[in-house]
Coordinates of C-alpha atoms in Angstrom, one line a residue:
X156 CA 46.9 109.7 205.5
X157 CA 46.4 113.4 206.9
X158 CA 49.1 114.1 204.4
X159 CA 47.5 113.0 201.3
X160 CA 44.5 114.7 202.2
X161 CA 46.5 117.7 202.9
X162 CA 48.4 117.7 199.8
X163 CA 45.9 115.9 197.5
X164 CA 45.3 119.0 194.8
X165 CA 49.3 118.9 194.7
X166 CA 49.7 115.1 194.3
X167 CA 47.4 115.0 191.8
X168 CA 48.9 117.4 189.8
X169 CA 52.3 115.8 190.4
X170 CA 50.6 112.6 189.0
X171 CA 49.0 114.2 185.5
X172 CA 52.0 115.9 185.0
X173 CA 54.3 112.8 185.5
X174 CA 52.1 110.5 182.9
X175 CA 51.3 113.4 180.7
X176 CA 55.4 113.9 180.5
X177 CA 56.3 110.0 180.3
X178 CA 53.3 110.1 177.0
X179 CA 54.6 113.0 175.3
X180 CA 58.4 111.4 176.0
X181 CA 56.8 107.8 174.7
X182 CA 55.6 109.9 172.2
X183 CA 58.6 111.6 171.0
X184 CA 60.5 107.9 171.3
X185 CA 57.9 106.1 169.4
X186 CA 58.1 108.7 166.4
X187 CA 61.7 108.3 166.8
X188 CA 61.7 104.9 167.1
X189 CA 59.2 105.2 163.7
X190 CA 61.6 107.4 162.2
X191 CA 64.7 105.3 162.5
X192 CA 62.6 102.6 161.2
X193 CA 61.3 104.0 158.3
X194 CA 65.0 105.1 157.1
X195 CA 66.4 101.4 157.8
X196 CA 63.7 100.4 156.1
X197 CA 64.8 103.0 153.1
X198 CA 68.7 102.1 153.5
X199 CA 67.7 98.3 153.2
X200 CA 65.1 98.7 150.5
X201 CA 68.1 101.0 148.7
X202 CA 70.7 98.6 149.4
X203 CA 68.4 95.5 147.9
X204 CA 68.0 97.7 144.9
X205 CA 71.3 98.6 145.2
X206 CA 72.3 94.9 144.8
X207 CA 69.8 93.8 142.5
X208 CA 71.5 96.4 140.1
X209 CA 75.0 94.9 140.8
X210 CA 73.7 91.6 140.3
X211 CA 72.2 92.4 137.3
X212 CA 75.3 94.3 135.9
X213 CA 77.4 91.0 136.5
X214 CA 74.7 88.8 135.0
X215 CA 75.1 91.1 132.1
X216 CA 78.9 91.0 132.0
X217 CA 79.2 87.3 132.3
X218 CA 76.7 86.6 129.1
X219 CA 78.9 89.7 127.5
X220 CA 82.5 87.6 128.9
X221 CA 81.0 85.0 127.6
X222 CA 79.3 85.7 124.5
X223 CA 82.6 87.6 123.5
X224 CA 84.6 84.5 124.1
X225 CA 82.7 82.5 122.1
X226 CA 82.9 84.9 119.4
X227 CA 87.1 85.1 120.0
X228 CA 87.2 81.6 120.1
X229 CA 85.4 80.8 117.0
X230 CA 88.0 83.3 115.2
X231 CA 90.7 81.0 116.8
X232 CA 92.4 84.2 119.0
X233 CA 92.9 82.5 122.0
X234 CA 94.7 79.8 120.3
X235 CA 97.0 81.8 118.5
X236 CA 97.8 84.3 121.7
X237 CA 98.5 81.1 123.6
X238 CA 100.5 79.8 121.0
X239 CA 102.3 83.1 121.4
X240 CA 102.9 83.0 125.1
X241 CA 104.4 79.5 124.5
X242 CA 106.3 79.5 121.9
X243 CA 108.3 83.0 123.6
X244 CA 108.6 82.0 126.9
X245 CA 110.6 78.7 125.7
X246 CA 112.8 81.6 124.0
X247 CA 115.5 82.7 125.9
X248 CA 117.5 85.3 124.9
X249 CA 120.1 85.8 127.5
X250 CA 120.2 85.5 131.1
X251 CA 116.5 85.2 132.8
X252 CA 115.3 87.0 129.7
X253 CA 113.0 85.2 127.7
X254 CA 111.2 86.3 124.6
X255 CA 107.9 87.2 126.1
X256 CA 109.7 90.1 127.9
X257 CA 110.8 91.3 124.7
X258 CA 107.3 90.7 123.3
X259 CA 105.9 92.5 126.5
X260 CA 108.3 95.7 125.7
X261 CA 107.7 95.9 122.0
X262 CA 103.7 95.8 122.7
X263 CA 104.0 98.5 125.3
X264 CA 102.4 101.6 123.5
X265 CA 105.1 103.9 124.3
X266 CA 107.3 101.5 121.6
X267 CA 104.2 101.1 119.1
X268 CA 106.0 103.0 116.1
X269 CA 109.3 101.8 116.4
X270 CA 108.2 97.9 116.5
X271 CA 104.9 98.5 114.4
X272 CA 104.7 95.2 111.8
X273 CA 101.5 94.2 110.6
X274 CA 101.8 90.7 112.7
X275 CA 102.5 92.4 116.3
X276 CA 99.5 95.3 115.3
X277 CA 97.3 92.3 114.5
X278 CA 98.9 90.1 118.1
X279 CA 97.8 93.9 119.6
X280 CA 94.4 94.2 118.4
X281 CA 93.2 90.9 119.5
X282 CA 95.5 91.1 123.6
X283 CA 93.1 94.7 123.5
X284 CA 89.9 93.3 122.4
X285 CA 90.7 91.0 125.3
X286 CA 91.9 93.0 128.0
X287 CA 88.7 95.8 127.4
X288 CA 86.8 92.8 129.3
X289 CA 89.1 92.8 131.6
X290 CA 88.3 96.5 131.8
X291 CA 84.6 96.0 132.6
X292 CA 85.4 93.2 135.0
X293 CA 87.8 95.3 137.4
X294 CA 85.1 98.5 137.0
X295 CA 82.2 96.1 138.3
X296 CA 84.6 95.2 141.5
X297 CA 84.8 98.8 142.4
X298 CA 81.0 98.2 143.1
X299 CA 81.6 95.3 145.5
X300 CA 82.4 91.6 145.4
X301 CA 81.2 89.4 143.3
X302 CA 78.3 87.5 143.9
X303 CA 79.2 84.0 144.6
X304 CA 77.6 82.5 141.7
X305 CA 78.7 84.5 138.7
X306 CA 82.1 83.8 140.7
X307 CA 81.8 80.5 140.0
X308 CA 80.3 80.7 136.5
X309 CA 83.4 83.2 135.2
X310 CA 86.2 81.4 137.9
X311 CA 87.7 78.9 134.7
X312 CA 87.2 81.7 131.5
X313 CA 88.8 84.8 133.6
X314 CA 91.3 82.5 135.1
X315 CA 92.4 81.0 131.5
X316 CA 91.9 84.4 129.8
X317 CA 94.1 86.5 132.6
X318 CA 96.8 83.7 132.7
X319 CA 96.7 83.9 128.9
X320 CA 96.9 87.7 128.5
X321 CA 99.0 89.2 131.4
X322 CA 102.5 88.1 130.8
X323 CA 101.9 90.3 127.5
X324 CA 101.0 93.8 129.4
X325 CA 102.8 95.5 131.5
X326 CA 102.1 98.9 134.2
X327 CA 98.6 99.4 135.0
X328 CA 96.9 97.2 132.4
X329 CA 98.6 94.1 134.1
X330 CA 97.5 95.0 137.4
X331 CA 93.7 95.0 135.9
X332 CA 93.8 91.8 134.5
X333 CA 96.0 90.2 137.6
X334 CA 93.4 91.8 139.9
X335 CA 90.6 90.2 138.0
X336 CA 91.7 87.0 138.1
X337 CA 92.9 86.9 142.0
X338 CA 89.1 87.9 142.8
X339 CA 88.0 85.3 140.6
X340 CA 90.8 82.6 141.0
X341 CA 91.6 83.0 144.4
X342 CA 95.2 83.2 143.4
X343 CA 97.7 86.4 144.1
X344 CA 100.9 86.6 142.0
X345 CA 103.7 87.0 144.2
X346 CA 104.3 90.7 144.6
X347 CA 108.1 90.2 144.9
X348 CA 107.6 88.3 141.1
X349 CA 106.1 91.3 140.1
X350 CA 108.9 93.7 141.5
X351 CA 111.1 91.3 139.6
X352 CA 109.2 91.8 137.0
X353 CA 108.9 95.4 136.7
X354 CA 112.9 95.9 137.3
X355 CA 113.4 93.5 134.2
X356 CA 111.3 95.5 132.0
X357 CA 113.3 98.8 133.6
X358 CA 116.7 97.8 132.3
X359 CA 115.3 95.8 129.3
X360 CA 116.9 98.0 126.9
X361 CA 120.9 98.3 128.9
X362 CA 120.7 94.4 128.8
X363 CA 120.1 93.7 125.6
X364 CA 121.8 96.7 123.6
X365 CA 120.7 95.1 120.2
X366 CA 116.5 95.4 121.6
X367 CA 115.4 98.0 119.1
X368 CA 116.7 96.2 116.3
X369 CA 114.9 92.9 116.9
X370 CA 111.5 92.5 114.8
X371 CA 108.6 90.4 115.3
X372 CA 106.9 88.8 112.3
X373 CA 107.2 86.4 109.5
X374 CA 106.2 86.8 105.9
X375 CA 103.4 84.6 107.3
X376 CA 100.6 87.2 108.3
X377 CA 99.5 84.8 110.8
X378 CA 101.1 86.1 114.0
X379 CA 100.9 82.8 115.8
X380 CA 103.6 81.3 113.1
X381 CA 106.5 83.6 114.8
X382 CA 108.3 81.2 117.2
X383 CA 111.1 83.8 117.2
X384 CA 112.7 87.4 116.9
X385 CA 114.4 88.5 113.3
X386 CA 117.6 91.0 113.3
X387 CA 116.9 94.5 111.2
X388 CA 120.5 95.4 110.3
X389 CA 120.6 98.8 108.6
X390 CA 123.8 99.2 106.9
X391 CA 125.3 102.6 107.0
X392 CA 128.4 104.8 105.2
X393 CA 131.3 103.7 107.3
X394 CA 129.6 100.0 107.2
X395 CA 129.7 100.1 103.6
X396 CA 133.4 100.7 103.5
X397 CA 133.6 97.2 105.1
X398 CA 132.4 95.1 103.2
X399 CA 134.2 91.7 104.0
X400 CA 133.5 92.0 107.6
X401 CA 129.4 92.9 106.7
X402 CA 129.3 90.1 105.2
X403 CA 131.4 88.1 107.4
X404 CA 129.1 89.4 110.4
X405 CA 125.9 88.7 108.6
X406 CA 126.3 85.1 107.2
X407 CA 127.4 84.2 110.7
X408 CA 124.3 85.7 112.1
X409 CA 122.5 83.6 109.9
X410 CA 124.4 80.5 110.6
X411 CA 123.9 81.1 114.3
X412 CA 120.1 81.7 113.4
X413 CA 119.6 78.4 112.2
X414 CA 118.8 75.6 114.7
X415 CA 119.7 72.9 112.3
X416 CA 123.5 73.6 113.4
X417 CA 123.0 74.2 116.8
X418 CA 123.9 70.8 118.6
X419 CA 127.4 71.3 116.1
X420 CA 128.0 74.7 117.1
X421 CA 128.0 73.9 120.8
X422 CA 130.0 71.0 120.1
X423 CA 132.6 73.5 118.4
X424 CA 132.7 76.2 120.9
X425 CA 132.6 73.6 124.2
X426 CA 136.0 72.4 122.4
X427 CA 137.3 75.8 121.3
X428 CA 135.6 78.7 123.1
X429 CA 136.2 82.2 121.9
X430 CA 137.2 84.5 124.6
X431 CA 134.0 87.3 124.7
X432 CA 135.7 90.8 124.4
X433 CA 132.7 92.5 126.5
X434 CA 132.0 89.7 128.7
X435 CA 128.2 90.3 128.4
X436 CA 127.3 86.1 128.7
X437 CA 128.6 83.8 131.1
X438 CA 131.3 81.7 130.6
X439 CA 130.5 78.2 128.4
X440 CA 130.1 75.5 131.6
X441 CA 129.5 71.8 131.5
X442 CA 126.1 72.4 133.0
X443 CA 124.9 74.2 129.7
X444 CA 122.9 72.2 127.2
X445 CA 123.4 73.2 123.4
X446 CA 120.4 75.1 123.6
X447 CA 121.9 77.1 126.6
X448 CA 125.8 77.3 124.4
X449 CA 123.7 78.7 121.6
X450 CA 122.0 81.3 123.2
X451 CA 125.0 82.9 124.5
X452 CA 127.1 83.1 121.8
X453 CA 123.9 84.4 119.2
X454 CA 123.3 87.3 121.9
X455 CA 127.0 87.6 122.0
X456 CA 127.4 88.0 118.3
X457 CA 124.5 90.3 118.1
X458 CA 126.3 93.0 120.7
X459 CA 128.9 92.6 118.3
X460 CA 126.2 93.2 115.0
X461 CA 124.9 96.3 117.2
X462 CA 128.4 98.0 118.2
X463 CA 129.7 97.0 114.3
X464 CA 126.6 99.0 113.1
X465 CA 127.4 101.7 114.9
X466 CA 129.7 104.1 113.5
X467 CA 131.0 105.5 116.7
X468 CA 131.7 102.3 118.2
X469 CA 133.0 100.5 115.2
X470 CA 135.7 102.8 115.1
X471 CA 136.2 102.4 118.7
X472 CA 136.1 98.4 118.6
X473 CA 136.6 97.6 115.1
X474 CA 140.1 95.6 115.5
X475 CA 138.5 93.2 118.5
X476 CA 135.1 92.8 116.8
X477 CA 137.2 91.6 113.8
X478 CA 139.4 89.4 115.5
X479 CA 136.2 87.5 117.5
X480 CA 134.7 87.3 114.6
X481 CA 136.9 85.5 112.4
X482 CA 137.5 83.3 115.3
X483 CA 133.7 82.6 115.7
X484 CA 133.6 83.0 111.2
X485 CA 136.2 79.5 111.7
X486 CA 133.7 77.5 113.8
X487 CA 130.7 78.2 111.6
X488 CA 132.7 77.5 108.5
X489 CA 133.8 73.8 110.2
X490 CA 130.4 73.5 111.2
X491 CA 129.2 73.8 107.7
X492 CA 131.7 71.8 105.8
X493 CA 130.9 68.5 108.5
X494 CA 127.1 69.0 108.0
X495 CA 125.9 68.7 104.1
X496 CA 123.1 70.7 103.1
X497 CA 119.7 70.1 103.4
X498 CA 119.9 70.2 99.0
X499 CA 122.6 67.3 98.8
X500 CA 120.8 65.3 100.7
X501 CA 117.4 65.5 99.1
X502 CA 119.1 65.1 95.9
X503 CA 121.5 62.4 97.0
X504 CA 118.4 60.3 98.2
X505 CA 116.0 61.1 95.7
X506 CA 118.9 59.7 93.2
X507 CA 119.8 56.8 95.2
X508 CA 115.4 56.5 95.5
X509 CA 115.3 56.2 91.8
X510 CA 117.8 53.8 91.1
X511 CA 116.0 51.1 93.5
X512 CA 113.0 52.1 92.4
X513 CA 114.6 50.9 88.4
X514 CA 116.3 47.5 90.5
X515 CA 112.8 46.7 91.8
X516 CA 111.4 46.8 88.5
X517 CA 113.8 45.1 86.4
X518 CA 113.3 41.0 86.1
X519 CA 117.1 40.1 85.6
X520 CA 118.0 42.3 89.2
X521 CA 114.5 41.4 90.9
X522 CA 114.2 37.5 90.9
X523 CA 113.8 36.4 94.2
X524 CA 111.1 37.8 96.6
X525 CA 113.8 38.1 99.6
X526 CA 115.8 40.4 97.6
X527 CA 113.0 42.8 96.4
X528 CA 111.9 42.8 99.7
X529 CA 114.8 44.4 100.6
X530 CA 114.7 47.2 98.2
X531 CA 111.8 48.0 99.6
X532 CA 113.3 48.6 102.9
X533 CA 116.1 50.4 101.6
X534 CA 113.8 52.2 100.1
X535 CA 111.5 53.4 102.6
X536 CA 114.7 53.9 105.0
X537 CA 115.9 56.7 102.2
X538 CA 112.6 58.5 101.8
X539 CA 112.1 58.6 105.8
X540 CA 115.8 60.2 105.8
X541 CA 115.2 63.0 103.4
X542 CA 114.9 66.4 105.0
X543 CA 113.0 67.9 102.2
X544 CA 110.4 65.8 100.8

């Protein structure tokens, strides 16, 4: 006690100065404290906004997806690209190749001019009026992800639309739409498919030497009418000066173009292959269906249509082509003497039509039910038979 009251001035001091230092610290944490507060409260109140305007922005771009799809789909574009997609990737040209990689390489913008035809520009104005949703789509997920419900409003029409579309594009404008549709399908392509991919598209041009003479389009405008590739064969001087092998070369082009003769061609060549002079297809094997038989030899005879074409090669090759050819010119001509033409026969039944037709109606032919009857059949057997009606 004698100390307190002997250092009581001091220990009061001590105590002032010990609350008045925890207030001002209490102070200083409490407007801290306040401080940090206030800016969380900021940062969340930003971030709300900051969500509400992505939300917003994908509201807006699924109406726009969606309104535009609409629109696209009442002009029949999605049909016709799928049709497309289909009918080329049951197209093989040789190897793995199929014609959607061709269709992919002639579409890339780098080849516009060479390829240009007014179906492809028209098949490439509708895959861009496409693809610039994709556009929008991988912009909005630089933002962030997308918000669960949009997600699953958009998951079917993205998924559709990128499957669709992305076979068709190739370098950075693939990735878009297969990034799109992995955020909103929940499905990633298989990035050794797409190495695969992108090494195809590489050598394109050294496997198929006769690419930037194939042409896309019919006299059809409608681009979803192509099912297939046409040759361009530009005819030059030294070609000129051969013209029994031109011709030779072309009409069995043409022959080989026709999938009426197909099943007889690959029964000709399984019987009587011709030895390939640059051994650019694999050999004929038991495994092969006609379709497979056909294939070959058509890209087979179109390296031949290239390098004939080709005044520097033709010199260089000219005595093998020839020697192939009128091997392969022997097939085609069997082919076409065992198969009539599609003209016989229409005329052949619609003559054979009209003299039963002249039976059924005459009494002294006609006088028992059983035997018109079977006119009648005979009849409707010949008209089901005709190839052109």
């Amino acid at each position: 006690m004698a100390f307190a009251k002997d250092y009581r001035e001091e220990i009061t001091l001590a105590y002032y100065c010990f609350y008045s230092a925890l207030t001002i610290a209490m102070f200083i944490v409490g407007t801290i404290f306040l401080r940090n507060r206030d800016r969380r409260d900021e940062q969340r109140r930003e971030w709300r906004q900051f969500e509400e305007r992505i939300s917003r922005e994908w509201r807006q771009f699924a109406e726009k997806i969606s309104s535009e799809y609409s629109k696209l789909k009442a002009e029949g574009i999605p049909r016709k690209i799928s049709k497309v997609k289909d009918n080329f990737e049951k197209l093989s040209i040789i190897f793995e190749i199929t014609g959607v990689d061709v269709l992919r390489y002639m579409l890339d913008d780098d080849n516009r001019q060479h390829f240009k035809t007014t179906q492809l520009e028209n098949l490439r104005e509708d895959l861009q009026s496409i693809f610039q949703l994709f556009n929008v789509c991988s912009s909005l997920l630089l933002l962030g992800k997308v918000p669960k419900n949009i997600k699953e409003e958009l998951k079917d029409l993205v998924t559709d639309l990128g499957e669709m579309t992305y076979p068709l594009f190739k370098g950075e404008r693939r990735k878009i739409i297969l990034k799109c549709v992995e955020h909103f399908g929940n499905s990633r392509r298989d990035p050794e498919t797409e190495r695969r991919s992108s090494e195809l598209d590489a050598r394109l041009e050294e496997a198929i030497p006769y690419l930037n003479n194939l042409r896309f389009g019919t006299f059809n405008l409608d681009y979803s009418e192509c099912s297939n590739f046409s040759l361009n064969v530009t005819v030059t001087n030294q070609v000129c000066r051969q013209a029994d092998l031109t011709f030779l070369i072309t009409e069995l082009h043409k022959d080989l173009e026709d999938t009426r003769y197909m099943t007889d061609f690959a029964t000709k060549w399984r019987e009587q292959q011709p030895t390939p002079f640059f051994n650019l297809i694999d050999p004929v094997n038991r495994s092969d269906t006609d379709e497979d038989v056909h294939v070959k030899f058509l890209h087979e005879v179109r390296v031949y249509i290239h390098l004939f074409l080709n005044e520097d090669k033709l010199v260089q090759y000219h005595e093998q082509i020839t020697v192939i050819m009128i091997t392969l010119r022997d097939v085609s001509k069997e082919v076409k003497e065992i198969r009539p033409t599609e003209v016989i026969v229409k005329e052949t039944c619609e003559r054979l039509i009209e003299d039963l037709q002249s039976l059924h109606s005459s009494p002294p032919h006609c006088n028992s039910q059983e035997f018109c009857d079977k006119l009648t059949q005979l009849k409707d057997t010949l008209c089901e038979i005709q190839i052109i009606r």
